[in-house]
Structures are given as structure tokens and as C-alpha cells.
């Protein structure tokens, strides 16, 4: 299966009538593996900052998480495994696998829990497959 199919079929899927606004799979080095058509144009330093937070949890909390120039307030996640951010009625979930970051961005009416479920379920699957 192509990486694009993972984004299209597993991240941009319907959950309880809701969908992510955008999603992507990005390598640890910031290389883009696949993305939805409307995923924001991110900067390499934004991915580097997220990777640094996975290595040293809490480094993003004071400054916020930036993705495509949008600032998200970092909220409770799982140190070294998941970063969650909130901005108004929407937010972002980033799950780290062995080789990639699985990123889902949502807006109302999707809930943070629904976004977490979609992103983390795919991330857990890829970890099981050694990705």
C-alpha cells in the first residue's frame, strides 16, 4: 500500500460522521511521505521542534507547537509518543512511529478524542509493522 493510501483511507476517513480537516505522514527528517490536498505548507524547523519534543518532552510547552505557521497550545500528550495541540475549536495530534510522524489536524465538529483515535490507531499499526 502506498503512503498516500494510508493518508486517504486511514487518516481522512469518517469517524462518527466527522473527518479530519487535513493529515500527513512525514519522515523524522522532515521529508514528506504523503499528505491530504489541504495539508498546510510546513517549515522544516517545525518538524525539528516536534522531534526535539519527542526526545525531550516538554520543550514545546513554553513556545507552543507550530505547524504551517499556525501556533497550537500544547496540551496533555504521551511523552515521547504523542504530542497534542489545541487552537480554538480545533487542534492537532502527532503520533511518532519508528520512522515517521503521523499528523492529523481537526476542526469542529470533530472532537479531540476522535482525532486522537484516528491518528494514534494508524500510528500504533505502523509501529506493529516496524515503521
PDB file of C-alpha atoms in Angstrom:
ATOM      1  CA  UNK A   1       0.000   0.000   0.000  1.00  0.00           C
ATOM      2  CA  UNK A   2       1.312   3.462  -0.843  1.00  0.00           C
ATOM      3  CA  UNK A   3       1.802   6.077   1.865  1.00  0.00           C
ATOM      4  CA  UNK A   4      -0.781   8.225   0.104  1.00  0.00           C
ATOM      5  CA  UNK A   5      -3.341   5.439   0.532  1.00  0.00           C
ATOM      6  CA  UNK A   6      -2.681   5.460   4.289  1.00  0.00           C
ATOM      7  CA  UNK A   7      -3.486   9.180   4.358  1.00  0.00           C
ATOM      8  CA  UNK A   8      -6.530   8.885   2.080  1.00  0.00           C
ATOM      9  CA  UNK A   9      -8.006   5.674   3.527  1.00  0.00           C
ATOM     10  CA  UNK A  10      -6.934   5.661   7.175  1.00  0.00           C
ATOM     11  CA  UNK A  11      -6.456   9.309   8.196  1.00  0.00           C
ATOM     12  CA  UNK A  12      -9.041  11.132   6.060  1.00  0.00           C
ATOM     13  CA  UNK A  13     -11.657   8.522   6.970  1.00  0.00           C
ATOM     14  CA  UNK A  14     -15.071   9.102   8.506  1.00  0.00           C
ATOM     15  CA  UNK A  15     -15.485   8.644  12.252  1.00  0.00           C
ATOM     16  CA  UNK A  16     -18.952   9.108  13.739  1.00  0.00           C
ATOM     17  CA  UNK A  17     -19.854  11.407  10.828  1.00  0.00           C
ATOM     18  CA  UNK A  18     -16.736  13.582  11.154  1.00  0.00           C
ATOM     19  CA  UNK A  19     -13.470  13.889   9.230  1.00  0.00           C
ATOM     20  CA  UNK A  20     -10.012  15.358   9.872  1.00  0.00           C
ATOM     21  CA  UNK A  21      -9.507  18.697   8.108  1.00  0.00           C
ATOM     22  CA  UNK A  22      -6.068  17.560   6.900  1.00  0.00           C
ATOM     23  CA  UNK A  23      -3.414  14.919   7.536  1.00  0.00           C
ATOM     24  CA  UNK A  24       0.109  13.895   6.582  1.00  0.00           C
ATOM     25  CA  UNK A  25       2.839  11.334   7.114  1.00  0.00           C
ATOM     26  CA  UNK A  26       6.251  12.968   7.444  1.00  0.00           C
ATOM     27  CA  UNK A  27       9.635  11.303   7.942  1.00  0.00           C
ATOM     28  CA  UNK A  28      11.665  12.089  11.048  1.00  0.00           C
ATOM     29  CA  UNK A  29      13.982  14.107   8.790  1.00  0.00           C
ATOM     30  CA  UNK A  30      11.090  16.340   7.668  1.00  0.00           C
ATOM     31  CA  UNK A  31      10.629  14.630   4.286  1.00  0.00           C
ATOM     32  CA  UNK A  32       7.009  14.481   3.151  1.00  0.00           C
ATOM     33  CA  UNK A  33       5.813  10.902   2.569  1.00  0.00           C
ATOM     34  CA  UNK A  34       2.150  11.686   1.850  1.00  0.00           C
ATOM     35  CA  UNK A  35      -0.434  14.359   2.630  1.00  0.00           C
ATOM     36  CA  UNK A  36      -4.029  15.371   2.118  1.00  0.00           C
ATOM     37  CA  UNK A  37      -4.570  18.035  -0.542  1.00  0.00           C
ATOM     38  CA  UNK A  38      -5.105  20.829   2.000  1.00  0.00           C
ATOM     39  CA  UNK A  39      -2.325  19.994   4.494  1.00  0.00           C
ATOM     40  CA  UNK A  40      -0.529  23.240   5.427  1.00  0.00           C
ATOM     41  CA  UNK A  41       2.876  24.021   3.941  1.00  0.00           C
ATOM     42  CA  UNK A  42       5.095  23.293   6.937  1.00  0.00           C
ATOM     43  CA  UNK A  43       8.634  24.504   7.626  1.00  0.00           C
ATOM     44  CA  UNK A  44      11.486  22.045   8.335  1.00  0.00           C
ATOM     45  CA  UNK A  45      12.151  23.740  11.679  1.00  0.00           C
ATOM     46  CA  UNK A  46       8.558  22.996  12.751  1.00  0.00           C
ATOM     47  CA  UNK A  47       9.190  19.257  12.286  1.00  0.00           C
ATOM     48  CA  UNK A  48      12.582  19.573  14.015  1.00  0.00           C
ATOM     49  CA  UNK A  49      10.885  21.236  17.010  1.00  0.00           C
ATOM     50  CA  UNK A  50       8.349  18.387  17.235  1.00  0.00           C
ATOM     51  CA  UNK A  51      11.131  15.778  17.021  1.00  0.00           C
ATOM     52  CA  UNK A  52      13.014  17.626  19.798  1.00  0.00           C
ATOM     53  CA  UNK A  53       9.888  17.479  21.970  1.00  0.00           C
ATOM     54  CA  UNK A  54       9.634  13.719  21.420  1.00  0.00           C
ATOM     55  CA  UNK A  55      13.296  13.395  22.507  1.00  0.00           C
ATOM     56  CA  UNK A  56      12.911  15.822  25.449  1.00  0.00           C
ATOM     57  CA  UNK A  57       9.206  16.010  26.369  1.00  0.00           C
ATOM     58  CA  UNK A  58       8.052  19.448  27.468  1.00  0.00           C
ATOM     59  CA  UNK A  59      10.300  21.559  25.229  1.00  0.00           C
ATOM     60  CA  UNK A  60       7.320  22.773  23.141  1.00  0.00           C
ATOM     61  CA  UNK A  61       5.096  23.670  26.095  1.00  0.00           C
ATOM     62  CA  UNK A  62       6.539  27.194  26.670  1.00  0.00           C
ATOM     63  CA  UNK A  63       6.601  28.217  22.987  1.00  0.00           C
ATOM     64  CA  UNK A  64       3.730  26.221  21.503  1.00  0.00           C
ATOM     65  CA  UNK A  65       3.707  23.849  18.559  1.00  0.00           C
ATOM     66  CA  UNK A  66       3.867  25.467  15.128  1.00  0.00           C
ATOM     67  CA  UNK A  67       2.641  23.713  12.001  1.00  0.00           C
ATOM     68  CA  UNK A  68       2.312  25.605   8.737  1.00  0.00           C
ATOM     69  CA  UNK A  69       2.834  28.824  10.686  1.00  0.00           C
ATOM     70  CA  UNK A  70      -0.206  28.123  12.900  1.00  0.00           C
ATOM     71  CA  UNK A  71       0.502  28.086  16.627  1.00  0.00           C
ATOM     72  CA  UNK A  72      -1.104  25.379  18.760  1.00  0.00           C
ATOM     73  CA  UNK A  73      -1.088  25.342  22.548  1.00  0.00           C
ATOM     74  CA  UNK A  74       0.500  22.052  23.615  1.00  0.00           C
ATOM     75  CA  UNK A  75      -1.843  20.022  25.818  1.00  0.00           C
ATOM     76  CA  UNK A  76      -1.511  16.665  27.560  1.00  0.00           C
ATOM     77  CA  UNK A  77       0.041  14.012  25.363  1.00  0.00           C
ATOM     78  CA  UNK A  78       2.137  10.920  25.898  1.00  0.00           C
ATOM     79  CA  UNK A  79       5.802  11.863  26.470  1.00  0.00           C
ATOM     80  CA  UNK A  80       7.973  10.530  23.656  1.00  0.00           C
ATOM     81  CA  UNK A  81       4.975   9.091  21.759  1.00  0.00           C
ATOM     82  CA  UNK A  82       2.178  11.634  21.139  1.00  0.00           C
ATOM     83  CA  UNK A  83       2.012  15.433  21.009  1.00  0.00           C
ATOM     84  CA  UNK A  84      -1.416  17.076  21.135  1.00  0.00           C
ATOM     85  CA  UNK A  85      -2.110  20.709  20.363  1.00  0.00           C
ATOM     86  CA  UNK A  86      -5.197  22.909  20.597  1.00  0.00           C
ATOM     87  CA  UNK A  87      -6.183  26.096  18.808  1.00  0.00           C
ATOM     88  CA  UNK A  88      -9.697  27.414  19.329  1.00  0.00           C
ATOM     89  CA  UNK A  89     -12.281  24.765  18.382  1.00  0.00           C
ATOM     90  CA  UNK A  90      -9.679  22.639  16.578  1.00  0.00           C
ATOM     91  CA  UNK A  91      -6.265  21.153  17.091  1.00  0.00           C
ATOM     92  CA  UNK A  92      -3.607  18.678  16.046  1.00  0.00           C
ATOM     93  CA  UNK A  93      -2.391  15.215  17.073  1.00  0.00           C
ATOM     94  CA  UNK A  94       1.093  13.960  16.166  1.00  0.00           C
ATOM     95  CA  UNK A  95       1.989  10.303  16.745  1.00  0.00           C
ATOM     96  CA  UNK A  96       5.633   9.256  16.445  1.00  0.00           C
ATOM     97  CA  UNK A  97       6.467   5.878  14.904  1.00  0.00           C
ATOM     98  CA  UNK A  98       9.929   4.384  14.350  1.00  0.00           C
ATOM     99  CA  UNK A  99      10.384   6.208  11.036  1.00  0.00           C
ATOM    100  CA  UNK A 100       7.653   8.831  10.690  1.00  0.00           C
ATOM    101  CA  UNK A 101       5.272  11.320  12.266  1.00  0.00           C
ATOM    102  CA  UNK A 102       1.552  10.751  11.693  1.00  0.00           C
ATOM    103  CA  UNK A 103      -0.178  14.153  11.800  1.00  0.00           C
ATOM    104  CA  UNK A 104      -3.899  14.860  11.937  1.00  0.00           C
ATOM    105  CA  UNK A 105      -5.445  18.350  12.061  1.00  0.00           C
ATOM    106  CA  UNK A 106      -9.093  18.751  13.024  1.00  0.00           C
ATOM    107  CA  UNK A 107     -11.784  21.368  13.490  1.00  0.00           C
ATOM    108  CA  UNK A 108     -15.290  21.262  14.915  1.00  0.00           C
ATOM    109  CA  UNK A 109     -17.455  19.237  14.863  1.00  0.00           C
ATOM    110  CA  UNK A 110     -14.689  16.614  15.208  1.00  0.00           C
ATOM    111  CA  UNK A 111     -13.607  16.175  18.820  1.00  0.00           C
ATOM    112  CA  UNK A 112     -10.023  15.922  20.102  1.00  0.00           C
ATOM    113  CA  UNK A 113     -10.737  12.317  21.095  1.00  0.00           C
ATOM    114  CA  UNK A 114     -11.844  11.394  17.572  1.00  0.00           C
ATOM    115  CA  UNK A 115      -8.694  12.937  16.077  1.00  0.00           C
ATOM    116  CA  UNK A 116      -6.536  11.132  18.642  1.00  0.00           C
ATOM    117  CA  UNK A 117      -8.235   7.824  17.839  1.00  0.00           C
ATOM    118  CA  UNK A 118      -7.683   8.125  14.059  1.00  0.00           C
ATOM    119  CA  UNK A 119      -4.042   9.283  14.274  1.00  0.00           C
ATOM    120  CA  UNK A 120      -2.960   7.005  17.107  1.00  0.00           C
ATOM    121  CA  UNK A 121      -4.666   3.916  15.672  1.00  0.00           C
ATOM    122  CA  UNK A 122      -2.680   4.270  12.425  1.00  0.00           C
ATOM    123  CA  UNK A 123       0.492   5.089  14.356  1.00  0.00           C
ATOM    124  CA  UNK A 124       0.107   2.005  16.548  1.00  0.00           C
ATOM    125  CA  UNK A 125      -0.488  -0.152  13.463  1.00  0.00           C
ATOM    126  CA  UNK A 126       2.649   1.208  11.759  1.00  0.00           C
ATOM    127  CA  UNK A 127       4.679   0.590  14.933  1.00  0.00           C
ATOM    128  CA  UNK A 128       3.490  -3.025  14.897  1.00  0.00           C
ATOM    129  CA  UNK A 129       4.720  -3.229  11.280  1.00  0.00           C
ATOM    130  CA  UNK A 130       8.137  -1.820  12.362  1.00  0.00           C
ATOM    131  CA  UNK A 131       7.559   1.502  10.640  1.00  0.00           C
TER     132      UNK A 131
END
